[in-house]
Amino acid sequence: MKIKIPKLTFWSSVFWIIVALGIYSTILRFTKGLGAVTNLSDEFPWGLWIGFDVLCGVGLAAGGFVIAAAVYIFNLEEYKSILPSAILTAFLGYLLVIIALLFDLGKPWNIWHPIIMWNPESVMFEVAWCVMLYTTVLALEFSPFIFQKFKLEKPQKIIKSLTIPLVVAGVILSTLHQSSLGSLYLIVPEKLYPIWYSSNLPYLFFLSAVAVGPAMVTIESYLSSRAFKREIEIHILSKLAKVTAVALMVYLVLKIQDIIKYNLFSYIFTLNYEAIMFWIEFAFGVILPIILLANSRIRSSKKGLFIAQLITVLGFILNRLNVSITALENYTQANYFPKWTEITVTLFMVALGFALFRFIAKHLPIFPPEVSEKRKLLTEGFEVISIKEVFKEQT
C-alpha cells in the first residue's frame, strides 16, 4: 500500500512554518509565562492578543449573525446559499477567540470563573457570557450539517424546529457584545487618545462589525471558490456589499459628528504618530471602501469586489489595533511593539482557522450544488466584466 505524500506548495510551506513557530511559542507561553513570550508590562497589559485575536476576531466573525438575520428575520431567502459557510466562519472565529484568550490570561485555568463568580456590573462579565452563549448558539446552528453527514434525522428535525429562536438569540447576543467591546474603552477616557475616545464607541464598534461581517463572507467565498474550484456567487455578494457600504456610511457620519462635537481638529491635523494612524484608518478603511463599493461595476467584478472588501477588513483591523494599542500608547509612554512570539501565536490562530475551515468544508455539505454563475448574472441583468476592464474604463 502506497502512502500518498501531500504536494508541498508555497502556501502549504508557509502554513507549516507558522504552525511550527506557533507550537514553539505556545510551549514557551505555558511553561515560562507571559513575560517570556510578550513585551507586555504592568503599564501596558493588553497588546496584540487582545487587540487582534479578541477585538478583531469577534468583529470578523460578525458575518454569521448578519447573514442569519437577513435570511430568517428579514426573509431574504437569496442569501441562504451562503449562510452555512458564514455560520462556519463565525463558529470557528469564536472558538479561536476563546483559545486565544487562554494565551493572554495570566491564569488561563480560571477562564471558567465568570460562570459562577457573577459580576453583572462589569462589561467584561457581559462580554464573557455573550461570547459563551453565542458560541453555543453557533454550534447548534451548525450542527444540522454534521447530523446530515451522519444521516441523523431526528436531532436534525429538533434543531430545525429551533432555528428561529436560535437566530433571534444570536442577533441579540451579537448586538450586545459587539457594542460592549466598545463600551470597554469608555471606562478609560483619561487614558485613551482623544481621536479615538467617543461616547459613540459602542455604536461605532457595532456598525463596523456589521460592515466587516459581509466583507469577511465575501473574502471567504472568494478564497473557497479558488480552493474548491467553485464559481463565486457574485450576484449575491454584490448585493451584500451594499450592506457594508451603508454601514460604513453611517459610521462615517458618526465619526465626523465626533470630530465636530469633541473639537478634534487640532489633534487630527497635527503631524504626529496618532494623527497619521488615524488618517490611514479613516481614508483607507472607511472612505476608500465606500467609494469602491458604491461603484456597481466593481461590485459585479469578482476581483474588484474581493479587493474592495479586503480593504474594508484591513481598515477594520487597523481601527481595532488603533483603539486598543495606538490610543493607549501616548498615555502610558510604553512604546509597545509585540514580540515575535506574540506575532507567531496570532498567525498560528489565523492559520488554524483557515485549515479547520478547509477541512470541514471538504467533508461536510456546506456549499450548495453549483449553478452557472454567469447565467445567474446575465438573467438578473448584471454585466460580466473583468477587473482590468473596470480600471481601464476609470482611467
Short mmCIF file of C-alpha atoms in Angstrom, two decimals:
data_model
loop_
_atom_site.label_atom_id
_atom_site.label_comp_id
_atom_site.label_asym_id
_atom_site.label_seq_id
_atom_site.Cartn_x
_atom_site.Cartn_y
_atom_site.Cartn_z
CA MET A 1 0.00 0.00 0.00
CA LYS A 2 1.48 3.32 -1.09
CA ILE A 3 1.34 6.32 1.24
CA LYS A 4 0.35 9.48 -0.65
CA ILE A 5 2.54 12.42 0.45
CA PRO A 6 0.80 15.81 0.01
CA LYS A 7 2.46 18.10 -2.51
CA LEU A 8 4.42 20.88 -0.80
CA THR A 9 3.41 24.23 -2.34
CA PHE A 10 4.48 27.76 -1.40
CA TRP A 11 1.37 28.37 0.76
CA SER A 12 1.49 24.94 2.41
CA SER A 13 5.17 25.60 3.27
CA VAL A 14 4.21 28.96 4.80
CA PHE A 15 1.41 27.22 6.74
CA TRP A 16 3.70 24.57 8.25
CA ILE A 17 6.36 27.14 9.17
CA ILE A 18 3.69 29.20 11.00
CA VAL A 19 2.39 26.05 12.74
CA ALA A 20 5.91 25.07 13.87
CA LEU A 21 6.65 28.57 15.21
CA GLY A 22 3.18 28.74 16.82
CA ILE A 23 3.68 25.43 18.63
CA TYR A 24 7.10 26.59 19.87
CA SER A 25 5.61 29.89 21.17
CA THR A 26 2.69 28.01 22.76
CA ILE A 27 5.02 25.69 24.68
CA LEU A 28 7.09 28.70 25.76
CA ARG A 29 3.96 30.62 26.86
CA PHE A 30 2.53 27.82 29.02
CA THR A 31 5.86 26.75 30.54
CA LYS A 32 7.66 30.09 31.04
CA GLY A 33 4.75 32.53 31.38
CA LEU A 34 3.68 35.77 29.65
CA GLY A 35 6.98 37.54 30.31
CA ALA A 36 8.93 35.03 28.21
CA VAL A 37 6.84 35.48 25.06
CA THR A 38 5.41 39.03 25.18
CA ASN A 39 6.52 42.63 25.50
CA LEU A 40 3.56 43.30 27.82
CA SER A 41 4.12 45.04 31.16
CA ASP A 42 2.17 46.40 34.14
CA GLU A 43 1.98 49.76 32.32
CA PHE A 44 0.77 48.11 29.09
CA PRO A 45 -1.00 44.82 29.95
CA TRP A 46 -3.10 44.41 26.78
CA GLY A 47 -1.32 44.08 23.45
CA LEU A 48 -1.63 42.24 20.15
CA TRP A 49 -3.51 39.23 21.56
CA ILE A 50 -6.36 41.39 22.90
CA GLY A 51 -6.24 43.91 20.03
CA PHE A 52 -6.19 41.39 17.18
CA ASP A 53 -7.11 37.94 18.47
CA VAL A 54 -10.08 39.10 20.59
CA LEU A 55 -11.30 42.50 19.33
CA CYS A 56 -10.69 41.74 15.64
CA GLY A 57 -11.63 38.05 15.98
CA VAL A 58 -15.08 38.82 17.40
CA GLY A 59 -15.77 41.52 14.80
CA LEU A 60 -14.53 39.47 11.82
CA ALA A 61 -16.93 36.68 12.84
CA ALA A 62 -19.94 39.03 12.61
CA GLY A 63 -20.93 37.65 9.21
CA GLY A 64 -22.74 34.79 10.96
CA PHE A 65 -25.40 36.90 12.68
CA VAL A 66 -25.67 39.40 9.79
CA ILE A 67 -26.47 36.69 7.20
CA ALA A 68 -28.67 34.70 9.62
CA ALA A 69 -30.71 37.84 10.37
CA ALA A 70 -31.02 38.60 6.64
CA VAL A 71 -32.32 35.08 5.88
CA TYR A 72 -34.58 34.32 8.85
CA ILE A 73 -35.65 37.73 10.19
CA PHE A 74 -35.79 39.82 7.01
CA ASN A 75 -36.79 36.78 4.92
CA LEU A 76 -34.11 37.40 2.25
CA GLU A 77 -34.03 33.79 1.02
CA GLU A 78 -31.46 34.50 -1.71
CA TYR A 79 -28.70 34.70 0.94
CA LYS A 80 -29.50 31.19 2.21
CA SER A 81 -26.86 29.56 -0.01
CA ILE A 82 -24.01 31.44 1.72
CA LEU A 83 -25.44 31.05 5.26
CA PRO A 84 -23.74 27.68 6.11
CA SER A 85 -20.24 28.96 5.25
CA ALA A 86 -20.95 32.23 7.12
CA ILE A 87 -22.08 30.27 10.21
CA LEU A 88 -19.00 28.04 9.99
CA THR A 89 -16.68 31.07 9.67
CA ALA A 90 -18.35 32.67 12.72
CA PHE A 91 -18.24 29.47 14.77
CA LEU A 92 -14.54 28.90 14.07
CA GLY A 93 -13.86 32.59 14.72
CA TYR A 94 -15.42 32.47 18.19
CA LEU A 95 -13.70 29.19 19.07
CA LEU A 96 -10.34 30.72 18.14
CA VAL A 97 -11.15 33.86 20.17
CA ILE A 98 -11.69 31.66 23.24
CA ILE A 99 -8.48 29.72 22.59
CA ALA A 100 -6.53 32.95 22.01
CA LEU A 101 -7.88 34.34 25.29
CA LEU A 102 -6.25 31.42 27.12
CA PHE A 103 -2.86 32.70 25.92
CA ASP A 104 -3.49 36.19 27.27
CA LEU A 105 -4.92 35.30 30.68
CA GLY A 106 -2.32 35.21 33.44
CA LYS A 107 -4.15 32.23 34.95
CA PRO A 108 -5.83 30.55 31.97
CA TRP A 109 -7.18 27.72 34.12
CA ASN A 110 -9.54 30.30 35.70
CA ILE A 111 -11.30 31.12 32.41
CA TRP A 112 -14.48 29.40 33.67
CA HIS A 113 -14.81 31.76 36.70
CA PRO A 114 -17.46 34.08 35.10
CA ILE A 115 -19.83 31.09 35.05
CA ILE A 116 -20.13 31.01 38.86
CA MET A 117 -18.48 34.27 40.02
CA TRP A 118 -21.08 36.77 38.84
CA ASN A 119 -20.31 40.48 38.48
CA PRO A 120 -23.21 41.94 36.44
CA GLU A 121 -21.78 45.49 36.68
CA SER A 122 -18.66 44.52 34.73
CA VAL A 123 -18.55 44.98 30.94
CA MET A 124 -16.09 42.08 30.73
CA PHE A 125 -18.60 39.86 32.55
CA GLU A 126 -21.27 40.68 29.95
CA VAL A 127 -18.85 40.06 27.07
CA ALA A 128 -17.71 36.74 28.59
CA TRP A 129 -21.29 35.47 28.94
CA CYS A 130 -22.35 36.71 25.50
CA VAL A 131 -19.35 35.02 23.85
CA MET A 132 -20.02 31.75 25.71
CA LEU A 133 -23.73 31.77 24.82
CA TYR A 134 -23.26 32.88 21.21
CA THR A 135 -20.60 30.21 20.62
CA THR A 136 -23.14 27.66 21.88
CA VAL A 137 -25.80 29.14 19.56
CA LEU A 138 -23.39 28.92 16.59
CA ALA A 139 -22.56 25.30 17.46
CA LEU A 140 -26.29 24.46 17.46
CA GLU A 141 -26.88 26.38 14.20
CA PHE A 142 -24.06 24.46 12.52
CA SER A 143 -24.93 21.03 14.00
CA PRO A 144 -27.52 20.11 11.27
CA PHE A 145 -24.67 19.76 8.75
CA ILE A 146 -22.99 17.21 11.00
CA PHE A 147 -26.30 15.39 11.53
CA GLN A 148 -26.90 15.45 7.77
CA LYS A 149 -23.46 13.95 7.14
CA PHE A 150 -24.14 11.05 9.51
CA LYS A 151 -27.83 10.77 8.49
CA LEU A 152 -29.18 11.51 11.98
CA GLU A 153 -32.67 12.69 11.04
CA LYS A 154 -34.28 13.08 14.48
CA PRO A 155 -31.75 15.55 16.00
CA GLN A 156 -31.73 17.36 12.64
CA LYS A 157 -35.50 17.91 12.92
CA ILE A 158 -35.22 19.09 16.54
CA ILE A 159 -32.60 21.73 15.69
CA LYS A 160 -34.55 22.79 12.61
CA SER A 161 -37.62 23.45 14.80
CA LEU A 162 -35.45 25.72 16.99
CA THR A 163 -33.96 27.71 14.10
CA ILE A 164 -35.87 30.98 14.61
CA PRO A 165 -35.31 31.18 18.43
CA LEU A 166 -31.61 30.41 17.86
CA VAL A 167 -31.25 33.13 15.20
CA VAL A 168 -33.05 35.71 17.38
CA ALA A 169 -30.85 34.78 20.35
CA GLY A 170 -27.75 35.03 18.13
CA VAL A 171 -28.68 38.52 16.88
CA ILE A 172 -29.42 39.79 20.42
CA LEU A 173 -26.21 38.33 21.88
CA SER A 174 -24.08 39.63 19.00
CA THR A 175 -25.56 43.12 19.26
CA LEU A 176 -24.82 43.15 23.00
CA HIS A 177 -21.20 42.02 22.96
CA GLN A 178 -20.12 43.69 19.70
CA SER A 179 -21.15 47.04 21.19
CA SER A 180 -19.92 46.15 24.70
CA LEU A 181 -16.38 45.72 23.40
CA GLY A 182 -16.58 49.41 22.50
CA SER A 183 -18.08 50.22 25.92
CA LEU A 184 -15.00 48.63 27.48
CA TYR A 185 -12.93 51.65 26.39
CA LEU A 186 -15.46 54.17 27.73
CA ILE A 187 -14.16 53.48 31.24
CA VAL A 188 -10.68 54.85 30.44
CA PRO A 189 -11.39 58.33 28.97
CA GLU A 190 -8.25 59.84 30.51
CA LYS A 191 -6.03 57.09 29.05
CA LEU A 192 -7.47 56.92 25.52
CA TYR A 193 -6.03 59.38 22.97
CA PRO A 194 -8.82 61.93 22.17
CA ILE A 195 -9.04 60.97 18.48
CA TRP A 196 -10.46 57.57 19.40
CA TYR A 197 -12.47 58.43 22.53
CA SER A 198 -16.18 58.97 22.00
CA SER A 199 -19.44 58.26 23.80
CA ASN A 200 -20.43 56.69 20.45
CA LEU A 201 -17.80 53.93 20.79
CA PRO A 202 -20.43 51.15 21.37
CA TYR A 203 -22.32 52.24 18.22
CA LEU A 204 -19.10 52.59 16.22
CA PHE A 205 -17.96 49.10 17.24
CA PHE A 206 -21.35 47.61 16.33
CA LEU A 207 -21.57 49.42 12.98
CA SER A 208 -18.03 48.45 11.98
CA ALA A 209 -18.83 44.81 12.87
CA VAL A 210 -21.96 44.93 10.67
CA ALA A 211 -19.81 46.36 7.85
CA VAL A 212 -16.96 43.87 8.16
CA GLY A 213 -19.19 40.77 8.56
CA PRO A 214 -20.32 40.74 4.89
CA ALA A 215 -16.76 41.68 3.87
CA MET A 216 -15.41 38.55 5.57
CA VAL A 217 -18.13 36.42 3.96
CA THR A 218 -17.03 37.77 0.56
CA ILE A 219 -13.35 37.02 1.21
CA GLU A 220 -14.21 33.53 2.47
CA SER A 221 -16.37 32.92 -0.65
CA TYR A 222 -13.63 34.16 -2.97
CA LEU A 223 -10.91 32.03 -1.37
CA SER A 224 -13.24 28.99 -1.20
CA SER A 225 -14.05 29.37 -4.90
CA ARG A 226 -10.34 29.18 -5.67
CA ALA A 227 -9.57 26.36 -3.23
CA PHE A 228 -12.54 24.15 -4.21
CA LYS A 229 -12.71 25.17 -7.90
CA ARG A 230 -16.24 26.58 -7.47
CA GLU A 231 -17.93 29.55 -9.05
CA ILE A 232 -18.23 32.52 -6.71
CA GLU A 233 -21.84 33.69 -6.14
CA ILE A 234 -21.14 37.23 -7.27
CA HIS A 235 -24.82 38.09 -7.77
CA ILE A 236 -25.39 37.57 -4.00
CA LEU A 237 -22.11 39.03 -2.77
CA SER A 238 -22.64 42.11 -4.93
CA LYS A 239 -25.91 42.86 -3.11
CA LEU A 240 -24.32 42.01 0.24
CA ALA A 241 -21.62 44.62 -0.45
CA LYS A 242 -24.33 47.30 -0.22
CA VAL A 243 -24.79 46.37 3.46
CA THR A 244 -21.08 47.06 4.02
CA ALA A 245 -21.28 50.35 2.13
CA VAL A 246 -24.38 51.59 4.03
CA ALA A 247 -22.94 50.57 7.43
CA LEU A 248 -19.68 52.38 6.60
CA MET A 249 -21.59 55.49 5.52
CA VAL A 250 -23.44 55.64 8.84
CA TYR A 251 -20.10 55.01 10.58
CA LEU A 252 -18.56 57.89 8.61
CA VAL A 253 -21.35 60.27 9.69
CA LEU A 254 -20.83 59.34 13.37
CA LYS A 255 -17.06 59.83 13.08
CA ILE A 256 -17.49 63.28 11.51
CA GLN A 257 -20.01 64.13 14.23
CA ASP A 258 -17.40 63.11 16.86
CA ILE A 259 -14.71 65.27 15.24
CA ILE A 260 -17.02 68.30 15.43
CA LYS A 261 -18.53 67.51 18.85
CA TYR A 262 -15.16 66.92 20.58
CA ASN A 263 -13.39 69.61 18.52
CA LEU A 264 -10.68 67.17 17.38
CA PHE A 265 -9.35 69.34 14.54
CA SER A 266 -6.16 70.25 16.43
CA TYR A 267 -5.48 66.52 17.02
CA ILE A 268 -6.19 65.18 13.53
CA PHE A 269 -4.28 67.97 11.75
CA THR A 270 -1.17 67.66 13.94
CA LEU A 271 1.76 65.86 12.35
CA ASN A 272 2.31 63.09 14.89
CA TYR A 273 2.10 59.29 15.03
CA GLU A 274 -1.51 59.19 16.27
CA ALA A 275 -2.80 61.58 13.58
CA ILE A 276 -1.02 59.63 10.81
CA MET A 277 -2.53 56.35 12.06
CA PHE A 278 -5.97 57.97 12.23
CA TRP A 279 -5.81 59.24 8.65
CA ILE A 280 -4.61 55.87 7.33
CA GLU A 281 -7.54 54.20 9.14
CA PHE A 282 -10.06 56.85 8.12
CA ALA A 283 -9.06 57.29 4.46
CA PHE A 284 -8.21 53.70 3.53
CA GLY A 285 -10.50 51.86 5.97
CA VAL A 286 -13.68 53.94 5.65
CA ILE A 287 -13.73 56.41 2.74
CA LEU A 288 -11.97 54.25 0.11
CA PRO A 289 -14.22 51.17 0.64
CA ILE A 290 -17.33 53.37 0.42
CA ILE A 291 -16.14 54.80 -2.92
CA LEU A 292 -15.22 51.37 -4.29
CA LEU A 293 -18.39 49.61 -3.12
CA ALA A 294 -20.61 52.42 -4.43
CA ASN A 295 -19.37 51.52 -7.93
CA SER A 296 -21.70 48.87 -9.42
CA ARG A 297 -19.01 47.74 -11.90
CA ILE A 298 -16.60 46.95 -9.06
CA ARG A 299 -19.36 45.18 -7.11
CA SER A 300 -20.10 42.93 -10.10
CA SER A 301 -16.43 42.05 -10.64
CA LYS A 302 -15.00 39.09 -8.69
CA LYS A 303 -11.55 40.58 -8.13
CA GLY A 304 -12.87 44.12 -7.79
CA LEU A 305 -15.29 43.10 -5.04
CA PHE A 306 -12.63 40.97 -3.34
CA ILE A 307 -10.13 43.86 -3.28
CA ALA A 308 -12.74 46.35 -2.04
CA GLN A 309 -13.85 44.04 0.78
CA LEU A 310 -10.24 43.14 1.64
CA ILE A 311 -9.57 46.88 2.13
CA THR A 312 -12.67 47.01 4.38
CA VAL A 313 -11.29 44.16 6.51
CA LEU A 314 -7.81 45.72 6.74
CA GLY A 315 -9.36 49.06 7.73
CA PHE A 316 -11.40 47.32 10.42
CA ILE A 317 -8.30 45.57 11.80
CA LEU A 318 -6.39 48.87 11.85
CA ASN A 319 -9.28 50.52 13.72
CA ARG A 320 -9.31 47.87 16.45
CA LEU A 321 -5.50 47.98 16.80
CA ASN A 322 -5.59 51.78 16.93
CA VAL A 323 -8.24 51.78 19.68
CA SER A 324 -6.58 49.01 21.72
CA ILE A 325 -2.89 49.90 21.23
CA THR A 326 -2.17 53.21 19.46
CA ALA A 327 -4.72 55.17 21.51
CA LEU A 328 -3.21 53.96 24.82
CA GLU A 329 0.49 54.27 24.00
CA ASN A 330 0.59 58.06 24.35
CA TYR A 331 -0.76 57.95 27.92
CA THR A 332 1.38 55.04 29.11
CA GLN A 333 4.51 56.05 27.15
CA ALA A 334 5.15 52.30 26.91
CA ASN A 335 6.25 52.20 23.24
CA TYR A 336 4.78 48.74 22.95
CA PHE A 337 5.62 46.58 19.95
CA PRO A 338 4.71 42.86 20.01
CA LYS A 339 7.49 40.32 20.45
CA TRP A 340 7.97 37.90 17.54
CA THR A 341 6.47 35.10 19.62
CA GLU A 342 3.27 37.16 20.10
CA ILE A 343 3.05 37.61 16.33
CA THR A 344 3.59 33.89 15.68
CA VAL A 345 0.79 32.94 18.11
CA THR A 346 -1.59 35.32 16.31
CA LEU A 347 -0.55 33.93 12.89
CA PHE A 348 -0.96 30.43 14.35
CA MET A 349 -4.59 31.21 15.26
CA VAL A 350 -5.28 32.58 11.75
CA ALA A 351 -3.62 29.56 10.10
CA LEU A 352 -5.65 27.18 12.28
CA GLY A 353 -8.84 28.99 11.23
CA PHE A 354 -8.05 28.54 7.52
CA ALA A 355 -7.03 24.90 7.98
CA LEU A 356 -10.14 24.00 10.02
CA PHE A 357 -12.46 25.73 7.54
CA ARG A 358 -10.85 23.89 4.62
CA PHE A 359 -11.05 20.54 6.40
CA ILE A 360 -14.71 20.95 7.44
CA ALA A 361 -15.78 22.36 4.06
CA LYS A 362 -14.17 19.37 2.39
CA HIS A 363 -16.07 16.82 4.49
CA LEU A 364 -19.45 18.46 5.24
CA PRO A 365 -22.11 19.72 2.81
CA ILE A 366 -21.78 23.46 3.50
CA PHE A 367 -21.76 24.50 -0.17
CA PRO A 368 -24.96 24.17 -2.26
CA PRO A 369 -24.94 22.49 -5.69
CA GLU A 370 -23.47 24.79 -8.31
CA VAL A 371 -25.45 26.64 -10.95
CA SER A 372 -23.65 28.60 -13.64
CA GLU A 373 -22.89 31.97 -12.00
CA LYS A 374 -22.53 33.69 -15.35
CA ARG A 375 -26.01 32.51 -16.28
CA LYS A 376 -27.42 33.85 -12.98
CA LEU A 377 -25.78 37.23 -13.51
CA LEU A 378 -26.97 37.61 -17.07
CA THR A 379 -30.56 36.66 -16.19
CA GLU A 380 -30.56 39.24 -13.37
CA GLY A 381 -29.31 42.00 -15.66
CA PHE A 382 -25.69 42.12 -14.46
CA GLU A 383 -22.91 42.81 -16.91
CA VAL A 384 -19.98 40.40 -16.52
CA ILE A 385 -16.68 42.25 -16.88
CA SER A 386 -13.11 41.70 -15.68
CA ILE A 387 -11.32 43.87 -13.11
CA LYS A 388 -8.87 45.04 -15.79
CA GLU A 389 -11.75 46.46 -17.79
CA VAL A 390 -13.10 48.24 -14.68
CA PHE A 391 -9.90 50.14 -14.00
CA LYS A 392 -9.24 50.69 -17.72
CA GLU A 393 -12.56 52.49 -18.06
CA GLN A 394 -11.96 54.57 -14.93
CA THR A 395 -8.59 55.78 -16.24
#
